[in-house]
Amino acid sequence: TPNLVSGCIAGRGFKCTEVPVSGPPAPTPSPRQCPEMNTDFFGNDLGIITNTTSSWEDCVCKCKTTEGCNAITWTPKDIFKNTPYTRCLLKSSNSGRMPFQRAISASIECWDTC
């Protein structure tokens, strides 16, 4: 009989399905860090909020009140030359991961206290 391997990471909002496979079970994937430090979820932008979020957690709370928002990328003040404000980028998806120093990205499941 085939082995069954879970097709999800618990708690990350992925659909869980059982997939028959032959041979030994696949290794369990390691869950992503929550939030993801020094990471940008590039693209999938719904909007940007400047200078009103003091943390990535505040940004997630803004996302939770925005229709279609499922993830964020937050940047602190002065991350870019001549940008003395924070930036909260609201995202429809957590895809498009790219390295980005000092940026913090998270899915809305990363923070429950709003």
PDB file of C-alpha atoms in Angstrom:
ATOM      1  CA  THR A   1       0.000   0.000   0.000  1.00  0.00           C
ATOM      2  CA  PRO A   2       1.241   3.521  -0.653  1.00  0.00           C
ATOM      3  CA  ASN A   3       2.396   5.768   2.177  1.00  0.00           C
ATOM      4  CA  LEU A   4       0.381   8.897   2.908  1.00  0.00           C
ATOM      5  CA  VAL A   5       2.146  12.237   3.230  1.00  0.00           C
ATOM      6  CA  SER A   6       0.527  15.382   4.550  1.00  0.00           C
ATOM      7  CA  GLY A   7       0.365  18.189   1.995  1.00  0.00           C
ATOM      8  CA  CYS A   8       0.425  21.124   4.405  1.00  0.00           C
ATOM      9  CA  ILE A   9       2.189  22.963   7.183  1.00  0.00           C
ATOM     10  CA  ALA A  10      -0.148  23.219  10.168  1.00  0.00           C
ATOM     11  CA  GLY A  11      -1.198  26.711  11.146  1.00  0.00           C
ATOM     12  CA  ARG A  12      -0.130  28.411   7.940  1.00  0.00           C
ATOM     13  CA  GLY A  13      -3.486  28.496   6.168  1.00  0.00           C
ATOM     14  CA  PHE A  14      -2.609  25.907   3.529  1.00  0.00           C
ATOM     15  CA  LYS A  15      -5.181  23.277   2.601  1.00  0.00           C
ATOM     16  CA  CYS A  16      -4.312  19.896   4.031  1.00  0.00           C
ATOM     17  CA  THR A  17      -4.708  16.900   1.776  1.00  0.00           C
ATOM     18  CA  GLU A  18      -3.436  13.364   1.928  1.00  0.00           C
ATOM     19  CA  VAL A  19      -1.414  12.447  -1.156  1.00  0.00           C
ATOM     20  CA  PRO A  20      -0.574   8.804  -1.895  1.00  0.00           C
ATOM     21  CA  VAL A  21       3.090   8.271  -2.736  1.00  0.00           C
ATOM     22  CA  SER A  22       5.240   5.221  -3.225  1.00  0.00           C
ATOM     23  CA  GLY A  23       8.471   4.689  -1.332  1.00  0.00           C
ATOM     24  CA  PRO A  24       9.477   6.233   1.985  1.00  0.00           C
ATOM     25  CA  PRO A  25       7.590   9.259   3.325  1.00  0.00           C
ATOM     26  CA  ALA A  26       8.839  12.651   2.219  1.00  0.00           C
ATOM     27  CA  PRO A  27      10.698  14.690   4.846  1.00  0.00           C
ATOM     28  CA  THR A  28       8.557  17.116   6.814  1.00  0.00           C
ATOM     29  CA  PRO A  29       9.114  20.644   5.494  1.00  0.00           C
ATOM     30  CA  SER A  30      10.366  23.131   8.052  1.00  0.00           C
ATOM     31  CA  PRO A  31       7.840  25.861   8.815  1.00  0.00           C
ATOM     32  CA  ARG A  32       8.748  29.377   7.782  1.00  0.00           C
ATOM     33  CA  GLN A  33       9.717  31.885  10.438  1.00  0.00           C
ATOM     34  CA  CYS A  34       6.812  34.013  11.543  1.00  0.00           C
ATOM     35  CA  PRO A  35       7.383  36.889  10.893  1.00  0.00           C
ATOM     36  CA  GLU A  36       9.993  36.589   8.152  1.00  0.00           C
ATOM     37  CA  MET A  37      12.850  38.963   8.904  1.00  0.00           C
ATOM     38  CA  ASN A  38      14.864  40.669   6.123  1.00  0.00           C
ATOM     39  CA  THR A  39      12.273  39.510   3.577  1.00  0.00           C
ATOM     40  CA  ASP A  40       9.971  41.271   1.132  1.00  0.00           C
ATOM     41  CA  PHE A  41       6.847  39.617  -0.273  1.00  0.00           C
ATOM     42  CA  PHE A  42       7.487  41.230  -3.666  1.00  0.00           C
ATOM     43  CA  GLY A  43       4.430  42.148  -5.744  1.00  0.00           C
ATOM     44  CA  ASN A  44       0.765  41.437  -4.963  1.00  0.00           C
ATOM     45  CA  ASP A  45       0.399  44.951  -3.491  1.00  0.00           C
ATOM     46  CA  LEU A  46      -3.052  46.132  -2.470  1.00  0.00           C
ATOM     47  CA  GLY A  47      -1.902  49.426  -0.996  1.00  0.00           C
ATOM     48  CA  ILE A  48       0.639  51.208   1.159  1.00  0.00           C
ATOM     49  CA  ILE A  49       0.214  52.930   4.502  1.00  0.00           C
ATOM     50  CA  THR A  50       2.958  55.359   5.488  1.00  0.00           C
ATOM     51  CA  ASN A  51       3.938  56.667   8.910  1.00  0.00           C
ATOM     52  CA  THR A  52       0.972  55.287  10.883  1.00  0.00           C
ATOM     53  CA  THR A  53       2.220  51.829  11.809  1.00  0.00           C
ATOM     54  CA  SER A  54       4.903  51.599  14.464  1.00  0.00           C
ATOM     55  CA  SER A  55       5.555  47.872  13.997  1.00  0.00           C
ATOM     56  CA  TRP A  56       4.929  44.876  11.748  1.00  0.00           C
ATOM     57  CA  GLU A  57       2.216  43.828  14.228  1.00  0.00           C
ATOM     58  CA  ASP A  58       0.364  47.123  13.683  1.00  0.00           C
ATOM     59  CA  CYS A  59       0.700  46.557   9.958  1.00  0.00           C
ATOM     60  CA  VAL A  60      -0.851  43.073  10.223  1.00  0.00           C
ATOM     61  CA  CYS A  61      -3.776  44.602  12.138  1.00  0.00           C
ATOM     62  CA  LYS A  62      -4.316  47.114   9.295  1.00  0.00           C
ATOM     63  CA  CYS A  63      -4.188  44.222   6.834  1.00  0.00           C
ATOM     64  CA  LYS A  64      -6.852  42.301   8.746  1.00  0.00           C
ATOM     65  CA  THR A  65      -9.276  45.208   8.226  1.00  0.00           C
ATOM     66  CA  THR A  66      -8.560  45.448   4.484  1.00  0.00           C
ATOM     67  CA  GLU A  67     -10.558  43.283   2.096  1.00  0.00           C
ATOM     68  CA  GLY A  68      -8.398  40.769   0.226  1.00  0.00           C
ATOM     69  CA  CYS A  69      -5.326  41.389   2.385  1.00  0.00           C
ATOM     70  CA  ASN A  70      -3.541  38.204   3.452  1.00  0.00           C
ATOM     71  CA  ALA A  71       0.032  39.354   4.149  1.00  0.00           C
ATOM     72  CA  ILE A  72       2.244  42.394   4.726  1.00  0.00           C
ATOM     73  CA  THR A  73       5.722  43.737   4.287  1.00  0.00           C
ATOM     74  CA  TRP A  74       6.672  46.396   6.831  1.00  0.00           C
ATOM     75  CA  THR A  75       9.734  48.662   6.680  1.00  0.00           C
ATOM     76  CA  PRO A  76      11.093  50.906   9.442  1.00  0.00           C
ATOM     77  CA  LYS A  77      11.917  54.592   9.174  1.00  0.00           C
ATOM     78  CA  ASP A  78      14.933  55.560   7.068  1.00  0.00           C
ATOM     79  CA  ILE A  79      15.181  52.225   5.260  1.00  0.00           C
ATOM     80  CA  PHE A  80      15.510  54.237   2.072  1.00  0.00           C
ATOM     81  CA  LYS A  81      17.349  57.515   1.632  1.00  0.00           C
ATOM     82  CA  ASN A  82      15.008  60.437   2.353  1.00  0.00           C
ATOM     83  CA  THR A  83      12.153  58.288   3.737  1.00  0.00           C
ATOM     84  CA  PRO A  84      11.737  59.323   7.377  1.00  0.00           C
ATOM     85  CA  TYR A  85       8.573  57.225   7.794  1.00  0.00           C
ATOM     86  CA  THR A  86       7.499  53.625   8.230  1.00  0.00           C
ATOM     87  CA  ARG A  87       5.844  51.778   5.357  1.00  0.00           C
ATOM     88  CA  CYS A  88       3.171  49.094   5.627  1.00  0.00           C
ATOM     89  CA  LEU A  89       2.616  47.346   2.316  1.00  0.00           C
ATOM     90  CA  LEU A  90      -0.645  45.409   2.212  1.00  0.00           C
ATOM     91  CA  LYS A  91      -0.450  42.228   0.128  1.00  0.00           C
ATOM     92  CA  SER A  92      -2.955  39.801  -1.355  1.00  0.00           C
ATOM     93  CA  SER A  93      -0.420  36.975  -1.081  1.00  0.00           C
ATOM     94  CA  ASN A  94       2.742  35.972   0.748  1.00  0.00           C
ATOM     95  CA  SER A  95       4.389  34.825  -2.487  1.00  0.00           C
ATOM     96  CA  GLY A  96       7.329  36.544  -4.178  1.00  0.00           C
ATOM     97  CA  ARG A  97       9.801  36.196  -1.303  1.00  0.00           C
ATOM     98  CA  MET A  98      12.945  38.278  -1.864  1.00  0.00           C
ATOM     99  CA  PRO A  99      15.774  39.248   0.481  1.00  0.00           C
ATOM    100  CA  PHE A 100      15.360  42.822   1.715  1.00  0.00           C
ATOM    101  CA  GLN A 101      17.475  44.054   4.632  1.00  0.00           C
ATOM    102  CA  ARG A 102      15.447  45.356   7.606  1.00  0.00           C
ATOM    103  CA  ALA A 103      12.070  44.558   6.004  1.00  0.00           C
ATOM    104  CA  ILE A 104       9.690  42.340   7.959  1.00  0.00           C
ATOM    105  CA  SER A 105       7.034  40.289   6.182  1.00  0.00           C
ATOM    106  CA  ALA A 106       4.231  38.206   7.629  1.00  0.00           C
ATOM    107  CA  SER A 107       1.002  36.437   6.796  1.00  0.00           C
ATOM    108  CA  ILE A 108      -2.023  37.574   8.790  1.00  0.00           C
ATOM    109  CA  GLU A 109      -1.903  34.319  10.776  1.00  0.00           C
ATOM    110  CA  CYS A 110       1.330  35.514  12.423  1.00  0.00           C
ATOM    111  CA  TRP A 111      -0.414  37.954  14.768  1.00  0.00           C
ATOM    112  CA  ASP A 112      -3.730  37.537  16.578  1.00  0.00           C
ATOM    113  CA  THR A 113      -3.785  40.475  18.999  1.00  0.00           C
ATOM    114  CA  CYS A 114      -5.322  43.482  17.249  1.00  0.00           C
TER     115      CYS A 114
END
